[in-house]
Amino acid sequence: PEDQISVVVYSSDTRVLVEAVSALRKEEILDALNKFGGAGGTKSKTGLRTAYGLAKDYYISGGNNRIIMATDGYFEIEDVYRMADRISENRIALSVFSFGKLTETRTLQLEELAERGNGNYFNITRSNIESALLKEAKAVRK
């Protein structure tokens, strides 16, 4: 009950689907996610900025204050490196979940993004999604 979840999407525009909802309200969260459909472009910078703002607004002292960025890896990664540095300086972790097959270069860039954000990197498959989410839910800062 003390955990809060927000969901920000950043495809053709940046929108908040769920804001600071108790993790116990699973149906509400899943309903919002199921209604979302990807739509073209990637607004990674504004999406991350919005997620960071929510993480700061709803910061829980001693909590697992974490942004999980789910991505196909197609965005200007250099634009968000500095944001990751700033996020981690404010005791909020940035983890990255990539989906799909990525080049080795892009994988290394996403790993660096997660490292700069003091978070974790996972390439998500059907077989590891639950364990990756569980690890993030139980994570503490490095």
PDB file of C-alpha atoms in Angstrom:
ATOM      1  CA  PRO A   1       0.000   0.000   0.000  1.00  0.00           C
ATOM      2  CA  GLU A   2       2.924   2.389   0.534  1.00  0.00           C
ATOM      3  CA  ASP A   3       4.194   1.919  -3.031  1.00  0.00           C
ATOM      4  CA  GLN A   4       3.079   4.378  -5.688  1.00  0.00           C
ATOM      5  CA  ILE A   5       3.260   3.928  -9.437  1.00  0.00           C
ATOM      6  CA  SER A   6       3.102   6.499 -12.192  1.00  0.00           C
ATOM      7  CA  VAL A   7       3.129   5.679 -15.900  1.00  0.00           C
ATOM      8  CA  VAL A   8       4.356   8.138 -18.522  1.00  0.00           C
ATOM      9  CA  VAL A   9       4.228   7.376 -22.247  1.00  0.00           C
ATOM     10  CA  TYR A  10       6.467   9.159 -24.695  1.00  0.00           C
ATOM     11  CA  SER A  11       5.636   8.111 -28.236  1.00  0.00           C
ATOM     12  CA  SER A  12       4.172  10.751 -30.578  1.00  0.00           C
ATOM     13  CA  ASP A  13       3.462  12.884 -27.511  1.00  0.00           C
ATOM     14  CA  THR A  14       4.188  12.706 -23.795  1.00  0.00           C
ATOM     15  CA  ARG A  15       1.275  11.837 -21.531  1.00  0.00           C
ATOM     16  CA  VAL A  16       0.797  10.731 -17.953  1.00  0.00           C
ATOM     17  CA  LEU A  17      -1.435   7.634 -17.977  1.00  0.00           C
ATOM     18  CA  VAL A  18      -1.278   6.982 -14.234  1.00  0.00           C
ATOM     19  CA  GLU A  19      -0.103   9.386 -11.544  1.00  0.00           C
ATOM     20  CA  ALA A  20       0.971   8.242  -8.088  1.00  0.00           C
ATOM     21  CA  VAL A  21      -1.515   5.393  -7.805  1.00  0.00           C
ATOM     22  CA  SER A  22      -1.173   2.857  -5.005  1.00  0.00           C
ATOM     23  CA  ALA A  23       0.367  -0.369  -6.260  1.00  0.00           C
ATOM     24  CA  LEU A  24      -2.656  -2.120  -4.751  1.00  0.00           C
ATOM     25  CA  ARG A  25      -4.812  -0.601  -7.522  1.00  0.00           C
ATOM     26  CA  LYS A  26      -3.483  -3.128  -9.998  1.00  0.00           C
ATOM     27  CA  GLU A  27      -6.615  -3.208 -12.180  1.00  0.00           C
ATOM     28  CA  GLU A  28      -6.539   0.564 -12.694  1.00  0.00           C
ATOM     29  CA  ILE A  29      -2.869   0.468 -13.685  1.00  0.00           C
ATOM     30  CA  LEU A  30      -3.324  -2.463 -16.061  1.00  0.00           C
ATOM     31  CA  ASP A  31      -6.416  -0.867 -17.603  1.00  0.00           C
ATOM     32  CA  ALA A  32      -4.458   2.313 -18.373  1.00  0.00           C
ATOM     33  CA  LEU A  33      -1.622   0.284 -19.904  1.00  0.00           C
ATOM     34  CA  ASN A  34      -3.978  -1.818 -21.993  1.00  0.00           C
ATOM     35  CA  LYS A  35      -5.624   1.304 -23.440  1.00  0.00           C
ATOM     36  CA  PHE A  36      -2.277   2.701 -24.569  1.00  0.00           C
ATOM     37  CA  GLY A  37      -1.096   1.981 -28.078  1.00  0.00           C
ATOM     38  CA  GLY A  38       2.250   3.122 -29.463  1.00  0.00           C
ATOM     39  CA  ALA A  39       2.036   5.865 -32.042  1.00  0.00           C
ATOM     40  CA  GLY A  40       5.107   6.606 -34.083  1.00  0.00           C
ATOM     41  CA  GLY A  41       7.893   8.924 -32.919  1.00  0.00           C
ATOM     42  CA  THR A  42       9.769   8.928 -29.668  1.00  0.00           C
ATOM     43  CA  LYS A  43       9.735  11.885 -27.291  1.00  0.00           C
ATOM     44  CA  SER A  44      12.332  10.401 -24.962  1.00  0.00           C
ATOM     45  CA  LYS A  45      13.591  13.706 -23.630  1.00  0.00           C
ATOM     46  CA  THR A  46      10.177  15.104 -22.685  1.00  0.00           C
ATOM     47  CA  GLY A  47       9.025  11.699 -21.467  1.00  0.00           C
ATOM     48  CA  LEU A  48      12.012  11.344 -19.187  1.00  0.00           C
ATOM     49  CA  ARG A  49      11.635  14.938 -17.998  1.00  0.00           C
ATOM     50  CA  THR A  50       7.978  14.263 -17.113  1.00  0.00           C
ATOM     51  CA  ALA A  51       8.829  10.991 -15.339  1.00  0.00           C
ATOM     52  CA  TYR A  52      11.594  12.738 -13.404  1.00  0.00           C
ATOM     53  CA  GLY A  53       9.198  15.519 -12.343  1.00  0.00           C
ATOM     54  CA  LEU A  54       6.726  12.944 -11.031  1.00  0.00           C
ATOM     55  CA  ALA A  55       9.496  11.048  -9.238  1.00  0.00           C
ATOM     56  CA  LYS A  56      10.561  14.278  -7.514  1.00  0.00           C
ATOM     57  CA  ASP A  57       6.976  15.286  -6.675  1.00  0.00           C
ATOM     58  CA  TYR A  58       6.166  11.925  -5.113  1.00  0.00           C
ATOM     59  CA  TYR A  59       9.594  11.138  -3.677  1.00  0.00           C
ATOM     60  CA  ILE A  60       9.432   8.779  -0.691  1.00  0.00           C
ATOM     61  CA  SER A  61      12.299   9.180   1.752  1.00  0.00           C
ATOM     62  CA  GLY A  62      13.996   5.809   2.160  1.00  0.00           C
ATOM     63  CA  GLY A  63      11.873   4.365  -0.649  1.00  0.00           C
ATOM     64  CA  ASN A  64      12.724   2.779  -3.975  1.00  0.00           C
ATOM     65  CA  ASN A  65      12.442   5.957  -6.012  1.00  0.00           C
ATOM     66  CA  ARG A  66      13.000   4.670  -9.520  1.00  0.00           C
ATOM     67  CA  ILE A  67      12.150   5.401 -13.116  1.00  0.00           C
ATOM     68  CA  ILE A  68      11.938   2.390 -15.407  1.00  0.00           C
ATOM     69  CA  MET A  69      12.332   3.489 -18.996  1.00  0.00           C
ATOM     70  CA  ALA A  70      10.851   0.937 -21.415  1.00  0.00           C
ATOM     71  CA  THR A  71      12.199   1.453 -24.928  1.00  0.00           C
ATOM     72  CA  ASP A  72      12.832  -0.085 -28.318  1.00  0.00           C
ATOM     73  CA  GLY A  73      16.109   1.860 -28.255  1.00  0.00           C
ATOM     74  CA  TYR A  74      15.296   4.205 -31.123  1.00  0.00           C
ATOM     75  CA  PHE A  75      15.930   7.704 -29.833  1.00  0.00           C
ATOM     76  CA  GLU A  76      18.767  10.203 -29.556  1.00  0.00           C
ATOM     77  CA  ILE A  77      20.476   8.713 -26.547  1.00  0.00           C
ATOM     78  CA  GLU A  78      23.042  11.480 -26.090  1.00  0.00           C
ATOM     79  CA  ASP A  79      20.153  13.853 -25.347  1.00  0.00           C
ATOM     80  CA  VAL A  80      19.205  11.917 -22.238  1.00  0.00           C
ATOM     81  CA  TYR A  81      22.655  11.116 -20.807  1.00  0.00           C
ATOM     82  CA  ARG A  82      22.828  14.453 -18.968  1.00  0.00           C
ATOM     83  CA  MET A  83      19.297  13.969 -17.680  1.00  0.00           C
ATOM     84  CA  ALA A  84      20.281  10.557 -16.285  1.00  0.00           C
ATOM     85  CA  ASP A  85      23.185  12.159 -14.439  1.00  0.00           C
ATOM     86  CA  ARG A  86      20.859  14.765 -12.886  1.00  0.00           C
ATOM     87  CA  ILE A  87      18.235  12.174 -11.971  1.00  0.00           C
ATOM     88  CA  SER A  88      20.725  10.002 -10.093  1.00  0.00           C
ATOM     89  CA  GLU A  89      22.149  13.031  -8.271  1.00  0.00           C
ATOM     90  CA  ASN A  90      18.705  13.516  -6.739  1.00  0.00           C
ATOM     91  CA  ARG A  91      18.573   9.977  -5.330  1.00  0.00           C
ATOM     92  CA  ILE A  92      16.230   8.712  -8.027  1.00  0.00           C
ATOM     93  CA  ALA A  93      17.431   5.718 -10.039  1.00  0.00           C
ATOM     94  CA  LEU A  94      16.913   5.308 -13.781  1.00  0.00           C
ATOM     95  CA  SER A  95      16.699   1.736 -15.039  1.00  0.00           C
ATOM     96  CA  VAL A  96      16.300   0.835 -18.699  1.00  0.00           C
ATOM     97  CA  PHE A  97      14.293  -2.045 -20.155  1.00  0.00           C
ATOM     98  CA  SER A  98      14.891  -2.567 -23.865  1.00  0.00           C
ATOM     99  CA  PHE A  99      12.594  -4.578 -26.094  1.00  0.00           C
ATOM    100  CA  GLY A 100      13.487  -6.206 -29.395  1.00  0.00           C
ATOM    101  CA  LYS A 101      16.775  -6.944 -31.076  1.00  0.00           C
ATOM    102  CA  LEU A 102      19.291  -4.117 -30.787  1.00  0.00           C
ATOM    103  CA  THR A 103      22.722  -3.566 -32.235  1.00  0.00           C
ATOM    104  CA  GLU A 104      25.661  -4.119 -29.924  1.00  0.00           C
ATOM    105  CA  THR A 105      26.407  -0.384 -30.029  1.00  0.00           C
ATOM    106  CA  ARG A 106      22.860   0.545 -29.007  1.00  0.00           C
ATOM    107  CA  THR A 107      22.861  -2.054 -26.239  1.00  0.00           C
ATOM    108  CA  LEU A 108      26.091  -0.595 -24.843  1.00  0.00           C
ATOM    109  CA  GLN A 109      24.603   2.919 -25.007  1.00  0.00           C
ATOM    110  CA  LEU A 110      21.491   1.841 -23.102  1.00  0.00           C
ATOM    111  CA  GLU A 111      23.647   0.058 -20.527  1.00  0.00           C
ATOM    112  CA  GLU A 112      25.599   3.304 -20.077  1.00  0.00           C
ATOM    113  CA  LEU A 113      22.352   5.245 -19.709  1.00  0.00           C
ATOM    114  CA  ALA A 114      21.237   2.931 -16.897  1.00  0.00           C
ATOM    115  CA  GLU A 115      24.679   3.111 -15.275  1.00  0.00           C
ATOM    116  CA  ARG A 116      24.674   6.914 -15.411  1.00  0.00           C
ATOM    117  CA  GLY A 117      21.193   6.832 -13.890  1.00  0.00           C
ATOM    118  CA  ASN A 118      22.458   4.542 -11.111  1.00  0.00           C
ATOM    119  CA  GLY A 119      19.981   1.892 -12.231  1.00  0.00           C
ATOM    120  CA  ASN A 120      19.932  -1.436 -14.032  1.00  0.00           C
ATOM    121  CA  TYR A 121      19.703  -2.481 -17.663  1.00  0.00           C
ATOM    122  CA  PHE A 122      17.703  -5.431 -18.987  1.00  0.00           C
ATOM    123  CA  ASN A 123      16.960  -6.605 -22.488  1.00  0.00           C
ATOM    124  CA  ILE A 124      13.450  -7.880 -21.922  1.00  0.00           C
ATOM    125  CA  THR A 125      12.187 -11.193 -23.263  1.00  0.00           C
ATOM    126  CA  ARG A 126       9.064 -13.186 -22.464  1.00  0.00           C
ATOM    127  CA  SER A 127      11.137 -15.386 -20.158  1.00  0.00           C
ATOM    128  CA  ASN A 128      12.727 -12.629 -18.033  1.00  0.00           C
ATOM    129  CA  ILE A 129      10.117  -9.883 -17.752  1.00  0.00           C
ATOM    130  CA  GLU A 130       8.736 -10.983 -14.394  1.00  0.00           C
ATOM    131  CA  SER A 131      12.144 -11.481 -12.791  1.00  0.00           C
ATOM    132  CA  ALA A 132      13.354  -8.106 -14.119  1.00  0.00           C
ATOM    133  CA  LEU A 133      10.309  -6.294 -12.742  1.00  0.00           C
ATOM    134  CA  LEU A 134      10.629  -8.091  -9.414  1.00  0.00           C
ATOM    135  CA  LYS A 135      14.311  -7.131  -9.177  1.00  0.00           C
ATOM    136  CA  GLU A 136      13.432  -3.478  -9.826  1.00  0.00           C
ATOM    137  CA  ALA A 137      10.593  -3.523  -7.304  1.00  0.00           C
ATOM    138  CA  LYS A 138      12.974  -4.793  -4.624  1.00  0.00           C
ATOM    139  CA  ALA A 139      15.973  -2.715  -5.692  1.00  0.00           C
ATOM    140  CA  VAL A 140      17.840  -0.294  -3.521  1.00  0.00           C
ATOM    141  CA  ARG A 141      20.270   2.330  -4.681  1.00  0.00           C
ATOM    142  CA  LYS A 142      23.735   1.143  -5.633  1.00  0.00           C
TER     143      LYS A 142
END
